DNA sequence: AAGGTCACG
DNA sequence: GACGTACGTGACCTTG
């Protein structure tokens, strides 16, 4: 049992205004605006969630303003007369605040003639006198007057700003006002408040006010001192405004002894009954919260129920099958409503209807995961909720004994579908439609125009993860999040492990349920997500950057790149030989045999057996044996460390590259086809998998040989074009850094310029240091991080950072403004409007919070760079075609580099076009104040093109 | 499945 | 005054 009672007083009226401005204008199923109410509801939830926490509430109440006038208007009729009318779509939300409060079974208190602040202050004092702790959930500066500890009872009052997730105690108040809480009223009386129409003293703002009060002790003393001041504007105004100030003092003073309509003991928080809450959430279409409530199987009175563990959630998902939440005006998913299309007649019926509706969700089923080698097994279509079908094309037939089910001839079916899928008049909606584009392109169908629910989700919700609920963009997750629906899983249908069967072996009734459901869900998700785009500002990024990129990247994946198998095999062999030699040497040095590839064994050998010094690390208690550790050991005079490093390098190169790339050659095409994810990186970058072609070695000579194995076909060459220092250029532009912009404009070596600015001279050493610092800036610097990298003390690193900020003004401001804005809004934005969400940026956990801060500093820069190269990619093929260069093929993207394959004879014509498209890619949306430098190289291999 | 390590921008 | 230290990725290996 907690001994101390802790009363939370929620300033409901103030909260709703802030929530209104911060949240998108959502509406509920009836069309009532509920954005602010939603914010309010989630805040109450979070507070109730903390019931068991050390500092959480035992008692709680919400205080509201009853009407717009109070006793203060009797003193000063103009009080709050300047307040603008609340926006039209906020007004209907005020009564809903009461509903929401009641839904949580919390007391809701309001009194005529008093403002919420007075009631809050009175309740806070009453509880404090009893020795309770009180937290006022508000960020209103007037309330800061009551913060502090009562020496008699020991009761404390502090504040909680839930939007910034910040506790406000006496120290924070003093930091803000320069005076302790009991003098805040005096400062406020001097400054006045234009919003509340409190006059204060004209010309006195927060700085002067707090200085005067701090200097003289209180308002009266400050005003009394005026006659003795030297002649100044301030003196005049103080003398003139004395009465105003004194009246202002009365206006800002909170009434602390109001009658309390409800005793504090009655505010006991005893858990939240789930039924009224569920009803409220349902009524307003807060389906994600409703699911969290369901997932908790009860009231949000215990943290583990509000935030179920993974296992709990899984169980809840399975259990919620029966009572899933349908979308407003969309019926629940009914898998028995789907049709299996087995005749040409029925297929034509679906196709005609799709033409009529001009919108169809499409999904393909295949024999494998990889879109370049998988075979088409069937196609599903959806035209409305539960209006979906599956068209099997290649089921059965692998087992000669079983009878093939009735299916339309695949060629005939595809021929019938082709005009629909290629028709400009019909939008094809997919979930990760790049996959279907590749499958269908290999069947002679060029699908267009398209929409993609996965890309939509990314444009809206990148980085977002509702507490405890994943933030991914996969269909199952999206269905759960937006539709409250649990999809059939592939595992359920095809099994897993050795017993797994291909989709073509699945019986038609089951296959229809699964496949048509995917199309149905995709259709519903589209209806759910697309309308959010204009509201939440995602249109430009989705329509101008990401969506146009889908067919472009699909084409790159299909085309693939040639690798020289013999060359890779030769390298594998050399690496193996050298590894064997190193292995015996290492074992000899160690005096015993062990698995070098096992960090555990290696650590024990180095630090226990051989007795080198070095520390444990991490929760696992295992020795760290990473590169920096081993390099330190080597410097201590441990030859084994160098041997292990070399062995590791070879092992990495062989397993990840020379062996794996040979295995990745597609037998049909003879080339390597990576798969790009358009939603892989939260910042908007692409990522590359199976194999990852964005991390082919280049930094070391030995690794570089692997690039030589990426080659052009006979008669062709590879052309590599990369943006030079694009992120630093963008930083210079976005932070408006004069010297850096100048250096880029002059084509200077940017790291050398940095060295000159910082150290006065450019040597190999200072340039290297400058380069490290430049990158540190892009990544969100910390003195410890920089110190570690440069091998200097933190103090010295701090001095360098200070110098950097001084020489490059703008950087510090950028960092400050970016983190502040992300803390306020919850997301960062690129120059093209791409949002990345940072749900942990206000976390109480410093490690978590600072991690988010660093990521937030970097995201606009990395993301803008990603936007720019994506725009270049989307424009590239049309530009090359228009120039009569259809044989130039874009093969790879490596974040700031594009790799092309082209006839040797096209190099001269293509190079300037590629350069121009890349250099101009930001325009006309954004006019950068620095040029974008492009470096181009060509050669028979990727290595030679650099 | 998780942790450690290391390849890239 | 604390993080245990730079941002963003993916693949492979060992170990539990």
PDB file of N, CA and C in Angstrom, chain A residues 347-430:
ATOM      1  N   UNK A 347     -15.467 -14.459 -64.846  1.00  0.00           N
ATOM      2  CA  UNK A 347     -14.321 -13.546 -64.878  1.00  0.00           C
ATOM      3  C   UNK A 347     -14.697 -12.265 -65.614  1.00  0.00           C
ATOM      4  N   UNK A 348     -15.355 -12.424 -66.752  1.00  0.00           N
ATOM      5  CA  UNK A 348     -15.746 -11.244 -67.522  1.00  0.00           C
ATOM      6  C   UNK A 348     -16.709 -10.357 -66.734  1.00  0.00           C
ATOM      7  N   UNK A 349     -17.544 -11.017 -65.937  1.00  0.00           N
ATOM      8  CA  UNK A 349     -18.459 -10.252 -65.095  1.00  0.00           C
ATOM      9  C   UNK A 349     -17.676  -9.351 -64.140  1.00  0.00           C
ATOM     10  N   UNK A 350     -16.679  -9.920 -63.473  1.00  0.00           N
ATOM     11  CA  UNK A 350     -15.860  -9.145 -62.524  1.00  0.00           C
ATOM     12  C   UNK A 350     -15.107  -8.025 -63.250  1.00  0.00           C
ATOM     13  N   UNK A 351     -14.594  -8.342 -64.417  1.00  0.00           N
ATOM     14  CA  UNK A 351     -13.814  -7.346 -65.155  1.00  0.00           C
ATOM     15  C   UNK A 351     -14.706  -6.172 -65.568  1.00  0.00           C
ATOM     16  N   UNK A 352     -15.901  -6.498 -66.038  1.00  0.00           N
ATOM     17  CA  UNK A 352     -16.827  -5.423 -66.425  1.00  0.00           C
ATOM     18  C   UNK A 352     -17.157  -4.520 -65.248  1.00  0.00           C
ATOM     19  N   UNK A 353     -17.399  -5.159 -64.134  1.00  0.00           N
ATOM     20  CA  UNK A 353     -17.760  -4.387 -62.946  1.00  0.00           C
ATOM     21  C   UNK A 353     -16.584  -3.504 -62.502  1.00  0.00           C
ATOM     22  N   UNK A 354     -15.388  -4.006 -62.612  1.00  0.00           N
ATOM     23  CA  UNK A 354     -14.202  -3.224 -62.251  1.00  0.00           C
ATOM     24  C   UNK A 354     -14.074  -2.000 -63.167  1.00  0.00           C
ATOM     25  N   UNK A 355     -14.343  -2.215 -64.436  1.00  0.00           N
ATOM     26  CA  UNK A 355     -14.306  -1.075 -65.371  1.00  0.00           C
ATOM     27  C   UNK A 355     -15.335  -0.030 -64.972  1.00  0.00           C
ATOM     28  N   UNK A 356     -16.497  -0.510 -64.537  1.00  0.00           N
ATOM     29  CA  UNK A 356     -17.557   0.425 -64.169  1.00  0.00           C
ATOM     30  C   UNK A 356     -17.194   1.216 -62.925  1.00  0.00           C
ATOM     31  N   UNK A 357     -16.546   0.550 -61.968  1.00  0.00           N
ATOM     32  CA  UNK A 357     -16.224   1.223 -60.702  1.00  0.00           C
ATOM     33  C   UNK A 357     -14.921   2.024 -60.780  1.00  0.00           C
ATOM     34  N   UNK A 358     -14.085   1.713 -61.761  1.00  0.00           N
ATOM     35  CA  UNK A 358     -12.818   2.416 -62.012  1.00  0.00           C
ATOM     36  C   UNK A 358     -11.805   2.307 -60.887  1.00  0.00           C
ATOM     37  N   UNK A 359     -12.003   1.346 -60.023  1.00  0.00           N
ATOM     38  CA  UNK A 359     -11.110   1.170 -58.877  1.00  0.00           C
ATOM     39  C   UNK A 359     -11.147  -0.284 -58.484  1.00  0.00           C
ATOM     40  N   UNK A 360      -9.999  -0.938 -58.436  1.00  0.00           N
ATOM     41  CA  UNK A 360     -10.018  -2.347 -58.053  1.00  0.00           C
ATOM     42  C   UNK A 360      -8.750  -2.677 -57.269  1.00  0.00           C
ATOM     43  N   UNK A 361      -8.947  -3.400 -56.165  1.00  0.00           N
ATOM     44  CA  UNK A 361      -7.786  -3.891 -55.435  1.00  0.00           C
ATOM     45  C   UNK A 361      -7.347  -5.205 -56.052  1.00  0.00           C
ATOM     46  N   UNK A 362      -6.036  -5.354 -56.226  1.00  0.00           N
ATOM     47  CA  UNK A 362      -5.489  -6.514 -56.918  1.00  0.00           C
ATOM     48  C   UNK A 362      -4.424  -7.166 -56.050  1.00  0.00           C
ATOM     49  N   UNK A 363      -4.430  -8.488 -56.034  1.00  0.00           N
ATOM     50  CA  UNK A 363      -3.365  -9.191 -55.334  1.00  0.00           C
ATOM     51  C   UNK A 363      -3.027 -10.447 -56.117  1.00  0.00           C
ATOM     52  N   UNK A 364      -1.748 -10.751 -56.215  1.00  0.00           N
ATOM     53  CA  UNK A 364      -1.375 -11.987 -56.907  1.00  0.00           C
ATOM     54  C   UNK A 364      -0.887 -13.009 -55.897  1.00  0.00           C
ATOM     55  N   UNK A 365      -1.197 -14.262 -56.161  1.00  0.00           N
ATOM     56  CA  UNK A 365      -0.658 -15.370 -55.361  1.00  0.00           C
ATOM     57  C   UNK A 365       0.350 -16.107 -56.209  1.00  0.00           C
ATOM     58  N   UNK A 366       1.463 -16.500 -55.585  1.00  0.00           N
ATOM     59  CA  UNK A 366       2.557 -17.096 -56.348  1.00  0.00           C
ATOM     60  C   UNK A 366       3.119 -18.321 -55.644  1.00  0.00           C
ATOM     61  N   UNK A 367       4.035 -18.983 -56.325  1.00  0.00           N
ATOM     62  CA  UNK A 367       4.589 -20.226 -55.796  1.00  0.00           C
ATOM     63  C   UNK A 367       5.724 -19.979 -54.811  1.00  0.00           C
ATOM     64  N   UNK A 368       6.242 -18.749 -54.760  1.00  0.00           N
ATOM     65  CA  UNK A 368       7.367 -18.460 -53.863  1.00  0.00           C
ATOM     66  C   UNK A 368       7.347 -16.982 -53.504  1.00  0.00           C
ATOM     67  N   UNK A 369       8.321 -16.578 -52.681  1.00  0.00           N
ATOM     68  CA  UNK A 369       8.313 -15.206 -52.201  1.00  0.00           C
ATOM     69  C   UNK A 369       8.977 -14.214 -53.138  1.00  0.00           C
ATOM     70  N   UNK A 370       9.937 -14.715 -53.895  1.00  0.00           N
ATOM     71  CA  UNK A 370      10.775 -13.841 -54.681  1.00  0.00           C
ATOM     72  C   UNK A 370      10.114 -13.535 -56.024  1.00  0.00           C
ATOM     73  N   UNK A 371       9.843 -12.268 -56.262  1.00  0.00           N
ATOM     74  CA  UNK A 371       9.028 -11.865 -57.415  1.00  0.00           C
ATOM     75  C   UNK A 371       9.716 -12.115 -58.744  1.00  0.00           C
ATOM     76  N   UNK A 372      11.015 -12.390 -58.728  1.00  0.00           N
ATOM     77  CA  UNK A 372      11.721 -12.582 -59.988  1.00  0.00           C
ATOM     78  C   UNK A 372      11.692 -14.043 -60.425  1.00  0.00           C
ATOM     79  N   UNK A 373      11.581 -14.940 -59.447  1.00  0.00           N
ATOM     80  CA  UNK A 373      11.559 -16.345 -59.866  1.00  0.00           C
ATOM     81  C   UNK A 373      10.226 -17.047 -59.587  1.00  0.00           C
ATOM     82  N   UNK A 374       9.345 -16.413 -58.794  1.00  0.00           N
ATOM     83  CA  UNK A 374       8.095 -17.086 -58.440  1.00  0.00           C
ATOM     84  C   UNK A 374       7.153 -17.166 -59.641  1.00  0.00           C
ATOM     85  N   UNK A 375       6.330 -18.232 -59.651  1.00  0.00           N
ATOM     86  CA  UNK A 375       5.340 -18.372 -60.724  1.00  0.00           C
ATOM     87  C   UNK A 375       3.970 -17.930 -60.223  1.00  0.00           C
ATOM     88  N   UNK A 376       3.203 -17.385 -61.134  1.00  0.00           N
ATOM     89  CA  UNK A 376       1.862 -16.929 -60.811  1.00  0.00           C
ATOM     90  C   UNK A 376       0.941 -18.127 -60.570  1.00  0.00           C
ATOM     91  N   UNK A 377       0.200 -18.093 -59.481  1.00  0.00           N
ATOM     92  CA  UNK A 377      -0.695 -19.192 -59.145  1.00  0.00           C
ATOM     93  C   UNK A 377      -2.164 -18.755 -59.217  1.00  0.00           C
ATOM     94  N   UNK A 378      -2.392 -17.473 -58.947  1.00  0.00           N
ATOM     95  CA  UNK A 378      -3.767 -16.975 -59.005  1.00  0.00           C
ATOM     96  C   UNK A 378      -3.803 -15.477 -58.795  1.00  0.00           C
ATOM     97  N   UNK A 379      -4.959 -14.871 -59.081  1.00  0.00           N
ATOM     98  CA  UNK A 379      -5.116 -13.428 -58.916  1.00  0.00           C
ATOM     99  C   UNK A 379      -6.398 -13.178 -58.137  1.00  0.00           C
ATOM    100  N   UNK A 380      -6.351 -12.239 -57.187  1.00  0.00           N
ATOM    101  CA  UNK A 380      -7.609 -11.879 -56.536  1.00  0.00           C
ATOM    102  C   UNK A 380      -7.932 -10.417 -56.778  1.00  0.00           C
ATOM    103  N   UNK A 381      -9.218 -10.120 -56.778  1.00  0.00           N
ATOM    104  CA  UNK A 381      -9.707  -8.762 -57.017  1.00  0.00           C
ATOM    105  C   UNK A 381     -10.689  -8.392 -55.923  1.00  0.00           C
ATOM    106  N   UNK A 382     -10.733  -7.105 -55.574  1.00  0.00           N
ATOM    107  CA  UNK A 382     -11.783  -6.625 -54.663  1.00  0.00           C
ATOM    108  C   UNK A 382     -12.339  -5.324 -55.197  1.00  0.00           C
ATOM    109  N   UNK A 383     -13.659  -5.206 -55.133  1.00  0.00           N
ATOM    110  CA  UNK A 383     -14.334  -4.007 -55.657  1.00  0.00           C
ATOM    111  C   UNK A 383     -15.084  -3.257 -54.568  1.00  0.00           C
ATOM    112  N   UNK A 384     -15.193  -3.851 -53.404  1.00  0.00           N
ATOM    113  CA  UNK A 384     -15.892  -3.228 -52.286  1.00  0.00           C
ATOM    114  C   UNK A 384     -15.764  -4.142 -51.094  1.00  0.00           C
ATOM    115  N   UNK A 385     -16.248  -3.717 -49.928  1.00  0.00           N
ATOM    116  CA  UNK A 385     -16.156  -4.573 -48.747  1.00  0.00           C
ATOM    117  C   UNK A 385     -16.884  -5.888 -48.970  1.00  0.00           C
ATOM    118  N   UNK A 386     -16.185  -6.964 -48.754  1.00  0.00           N
ATOM    119  CA  UNK A 386     -16.705  -8.328 -48.952  1.00  0.00           C
ATOM    120  C   UNK A 386     -17.013  -8.650 -50.415  1.00  0.00           C
ATOM    121  N   UNK A 387     -16.763  -7.714 -51.288  1.00  0.00           N
ATOM    122  CA  UNK A 387     -17.001  -7.965 -52.709  1.00  0.00           C
ATOM    123  C   UNK A 387     -15.657  -8.288 -53.349  1.00  0.00           C
ATOM    124  N   UNK A 388     -15.243  -9.531 -53.169  1.00  0.00           N
ATOM    125  CA  UNK A 388     -13.916  -9.922 -53.623  1.00  0.00           C
ATOM    126  C   UNK A 388     -13.950 -11.321 -54.204  1.00  0.00           C
ATOM    127  N   UNK A 389     -13.002 -11.604 -55.079  1.00  0.00           N
ATOM    128  CA  UNK A 389     -12.964 -12.929 -55.697  1.00  0.00           C
ATOM    129  C   UNK A 389     -11.533 -13.403 -55.844  1.00  0.00           C
ATOM    130  N   UNK A 390     -11.403 -14.692 -56.038  1.00  0.00           N
ATOM    131  CA  UNK A 390     -10.096 -15.270 -56.328  1.00  0.00           C
ATOM    132  C   UNK A 390     -10.178 -16.026 -57.638  1.00  0.00           C
ATOM    133  N   UNK A 391      -9.204 -15.785 -58.502  1.00  0.00           N
ATOM    134  CA  UNK A 391      -9.163 -16.448 -59.803  1.00  0.00           C
ATOM    135  C   UNK A 391      -7.981 -17.407 -59.804  1.00  0.00           C
ATOM    136  N   UNK A 392      -8.200 -18.682 -59.510  1.00  0.00           N
ATOM    137  CA  UNK A 392      -7.077 -19.634 -59.496  1.00  0.00           C
ATOM    138  C   UNK A 392      -6.607 -19.876 -60.922  1.00  0.00           C
ATOM    139  N   UNK A 393      -5.298 -19.963 -61.100  1.00  0.00           N
ATOM    140  CA  UNK A 393      -4.758 -20.164 -62.441  1.00  0.00           C
ATOM    141  C   UNK A 393      -3.860 -21.390 -62.536  1.00  0.00           C
ATOM    142  N   UNK A 394      -3.220 -21.734 -61.441  1.00  0.00           N
ATOM    143  CA  UNK A 394      -2.272 -22.854 -61.510  1.00  0.00           C
ATOM    144  C   UNK A 394      -2.309 -23.681 -60.236  1.00  0.00           C
ATOM    145  N   UNK A 395      -3.510 -24.053 -59.813  1.00  0.00           N
ATOM    146  CA  UNK A 395      -3.617 -24.904 -58.630  1.00  0.00           C
ATOM    147  C   UNK A 395      -3.586 -26.368 -59.029  1.00  0.00           C
ATOM    148  N   UNK A 396      -3.015 -27.200 -58.151  1.00  0.00           N
ATOM    149  CA  UNK A 396      -2.901 -28.619 -58.428  1.00  0.00           C
ATOM    150  C   UNK A 396      -1.891 -28.856 -59.535  1.00  0.00           C
ATOM    151  N   UNK A 397      -1.840 -30.087 -60.007  1.00  0.00           N
ATOM    152  CA  UNK A 397      -0.998 -30.338 -61.171  1.00  0.00           C
ATOM    153  C   UNK A 397       0.417 -30.746 -60.825  1.00  0.00           C
ATOM    154  N   UNK A 398       0.906 -30.384 -59.631  1.00  0.00           N
ATOM    155  CA  UNK A 398       2.249 -30.850 -59.294  1.00  0.00           C
ATOM    156  C   UNK A 398       2.185 -32.310 -58.870  1.00  0.00           C
ATOM    157  N   UNK A 399       1.080 -32.685 -58.237  1.00  0.00           N
ATOM    158  CA  UNK A 399       0.891 -34.079 -57.854  1.00  0.00           C
ATOM    159  C   UNK A 399       0.062 -34.758 -58.951  1.00  0.00           C
ATOM    160  N   UNK A 400       0.706 -35.658 -59.699  1.00  0.00           N
ATOM    161  CA  UNK A 400       0.060 -36.209 -60.889  1.00  0.00           C
ATOM    162  C   UNK A 400      -1.161 -37.062 -60.545  1.00  0.00           C
ATOM    163  N   UNK A 401      -1.190 -37.581 -59.314  1.00  0.00           N
ATOM    164  CA  UNK A 401      -2.301 -38.458 -58.955  1.00  0.00           C
ATOM    165  C   UNK A 401      -3.582 -37.685 -58.663  1.00  0.00           C
ATOM    166  N   UNK A 402      -3.411 -36.458 -58.099  1.00  0.00           N
ATOM    167  CA  UNK A 402      -4.621 -35.731 -57.735  1.00  0.00           C
ATOM    168  C   UNK A 402      -5.198 -35.028 -58.958  1.00  0.00           C
ATOM    169  N   UNK A 403      -6.478 -34.861 -58.922  1.00  0.00           N
ATOM    170  CA  UNK A 403      -7.139 -34.231 -60.057  1.00  0.00           C
ATOM    171  C   UNK A 403      -6.962 -32.732 -59.985  1.00  0.00           C
ATOM    172  N   UNK A 404      -6.738 -32.085 -61.104  1.00  0.00           N
ATOM    173  CA  UNK A 404      -6.652 -30.632 -61.129  1.00  0.00           C
ATOM    174  C   UNK A 404      -8.043 -30.038 -60.965  1.00  0.00           C
ATOM    175  N   UNK A 405      -8.191 -29.047 -60.073  1.00  0.00           N
ATOM    176  CA  UNK A 405      -9.500 -28.422 -59.945  1.00  0.00           C
ATOM    177  C   UNK A 405      -9.831 -27.620 -61.199  1.00  0.00           C
ATOM    178  N   UNK A 406     -11.116 -27.324 -61.349  1.00  0.00           N
ATOM    179  CA  UNK A 406     -11.512 -26.574 -62.535  1.00  0.00           C
ATOM    180  C   UNK A 406     -10.970 -25.151 -62.469  1.00  0.00           C
ATOM    181  N   UNK A 407     -10.273 -24.737 -63.518  1.00  0.00           N
ATOM    182  CA  UNK A 407      -9.716 -23.390 -63.572  1.00  0.00           C
ATOM    183  C   UNK A 407      -9.790 -22.876 -64.997  1.00  0.00           C
ATOM    184  N   UNK A 408      -9.850 -21.566 -65.117  1.00  0.00           N
ATOM    185  CA  UNK A 408      -9.792 -20.970 -66.448  1.00  0.00           C
ATOM    186  C   UNK A 408      -8.371 -21.151 -66.970  1.00  0.00           C
ATOM    187  N   UNK A 409      -8.244 -21.357 -68.245  1.00  0.00           N
ATOM    188  CA  UNK A 409      -6.920 -21.461 -68.857  1.00  0.00           C
ATOM    189  C   UNK A 409      -6.125 -20.190 -68.528  1.00  0.00           C
ATOM    190  N   UNK A 410      -4.933 -20.336 -67.944  1.00  0.00           N
ATOM    191  CA  UNK A 410      -4.192 -19.156 -67.480  1.00  0.00           C
ATOM    192  C   UNK A 410      -3.977 -18.121 -68.580  1.00  0.00           C
ATOM    193  N   UNK A 411      -3.599 -18.558 -69.745  1.00  0.00           N
ATOM    194  CA  UNK A 411      -3.319 -17.598 -70.823  1.00  0.00           C
ATOM    195  C   UNK A 411      -4.574 -16.799 -71.170  1.00  0.00           C
ATOM    196  N   UNK A 412      -5.718 -17.520 -71.209  1.00  0.00           N
ATOM    197  CA  UNK A 412      -6.964 -16.835 -71.552  1.00  0.00           C
ATOM    198  C   UNK A 412      -7.371 -15.864 -70.457  1.00  0.00           C
ATOM    199  N   UNK A 413      -7.179 -16.283 -69.197  1.00  0.00           N
ATOM    200  CA  UNK A 413      -7.555 -15.418 -68.082  1.00  0.00           C
ATOM    201  C   UNK A 413      -6.698 -14.160 -68.079  1.00  0.00           C
ATOM    202  N   UNK A 414      -5.394 -14.324 -68.284  1.00  0.00           N
ATOM    203  CA  UNK A 414      -4.508 -13.162 -68.275  1.00  0.00           C
ATOM    204  C   UNK A 414      -4.818 -12.230 -69.448  1.00  0.00           C
ATOM    205  N   UNK A 415      -5.151 -12.834 -70.570  1.00  0.00           N
ATOM    206  CA  UNK A 415      -5.503 -12.007 -71.730  1.00  0.00           C
ATOM    207  C   UNK A 415      -6.749 -11.176 -71.435  1.00  0.00           C
ATOM    208  N   UNK A 416      -7.673 -11.772 -70.650  1.00  0.00           N
ATOM    209  CA  UNK A 416      -8.891 -11.036 -70.310  1.00  0.00           C
ATOM    210  C   UNK A 416      -8.606  -9.955 -69.279  1.00  0.00           C
ATOM    211  N   UNK A 417      -7.675 -10.247 -68.364  1.00  0.00           N
ATOM    212  CA  UNK A 417      -7.360  -9.286 -67.300  1.00  0.00           C
ATOM    213  C   UNK A 417      -6.496  -8.133 -67.801  1.00  0.00           C
ATOM    214  N   UNK A 418      -5.684  -8.399 -68.822  1.00  0.00           N
ATOM    215  CA  UNK A 418      -4.710  -7.420 -69.283  1.00  0.00           C
ATOM    216  C   UNK A 418      -5.303  -6.042 -69.585  1.00  0.00           C
ATOM    217  N   UNK A 419      -6.395  -5.958 -70.361  1.00  0.00           N
ATOM    218  CA  UNK A 419      -6.933  -4.615 -70.651  1.00  0.00           C
ATOM    219  C   UNK A 419      -7.356  -3.872 -69.379  1.00  0.00           C
ATOM    220  N   UNK A 420      -7.883  -4.618 -68.411  1.00  0.00           N
ATOM    221  CA  UNK A 420      -8.285  -3.987 -67.154  1.00  0.00           C
ATOM    222  C   UNK A 420      -7.058  -3.470 -66.409  1.00  0.00           C
ATOM    223  N   UNK A 421      -6.072  -4.357 -66.277  1.00  0.00           N
ATOM    224  CA  UNK A 421      -4.907  -3.996 -65.460  1.00  0.00           C
ATOM    225  C   UNK A 421      -4.071  -2.894 -66.121  1.00  0.00           C
ATOM    226  N   UNK A 422      -4.202  -2.755 -67.438  1.00  0.00           N
ATOM    227  CA  UNK A 422      -3.417  -1.731 -68.123  1.00  0.00           C
ATOM    228  C   UNK A 422      -4.230  -0.474 -68.435  1.00  0.00           C
ATOM    229  N   UNK A 423      -5.518  -0.506 -68.090  1.00  0.00           N
ATOM    230  CA  UNK A 423      -6.373   0.623 -68.473  1.00  0.00           C
ATOM    231  C   UNK A 423      -6.102   1.880 -67.645  1.00  0.00           C
ATOM    232  N   UNK A 424      -5.875   2.971 -68.343  1.00  0.00           N
ATOM    233  CA  UNK A 424      -5.687   4.260 -67.681  1.00  0.00           C
ATOM    234  C   UNK A 424      -6.890   4.667 -66.855  1.00  0.00           C
ATOM    235  N   UNK A 425      -8.056   4.105 -67.190  1.00  0.00           N
ATOM    236  CA  UNK A 425      -9.291   4.568 -66.557  1.00  0.00           C
ATOM    237  C   UNK A 425      -9.566   3.844 -65.239  1.00  0.00           C
ATOM    238  N   UNK A 426      -8.776   2.831 -64.934  1.00  0.00           N
ATOM    239  CA  UNK A 426      -9.055   2.049 -63.719  1.00  0.00           C
ATOM    240  C   UNK A 426      -7.822   2.015 -62.815  1.00  0.00           C
ATOM    241  N   UNK A 427      -8.003   2.469 -61.593  1.00  0.00           N
ATOM    242  CA  UNK A 427      -6.894   2.474 -60.638  1.00  0.00           C
ATOM    243  C   UNK A 427      -6.741   1.094 -60.007  1.00  0.00           C
ATOM    244  N   UNK A 428      -5.517   0.594 -60.022  1.00  0.00           N
ATOM    245  CA  UNK A 428      -5.245  -0.699 -59.413  1.00  0.00           C
ATOM    246  C   UNK A 428      -4.602  -0.487 -58.048  1.00  0.00           C
ATOM    247  N   UNK A 429      -5.251  -0.977 -57.024  1.00  0.00           N
ATOM    248  CA  UNK A 429      -4.786  -0.764 -55.651  1.00  0.00           C
ATOM    249  C   UNK A 429      -4.115  -2.034 -55.155  1.00  0.00           C
ATOM    250  N   UNK A 430      -2.947  -1.892 -54.604  1.00  0.00           N
ATOM    251  CA  UNK A 430      -2.268  -3.062 -54.061  1.00  0.00           C
ATOM    252  C   UNK A 430      -1.657  -2.780 -52.709  1.00  0.00           C
TER     253      UNK A 430
END
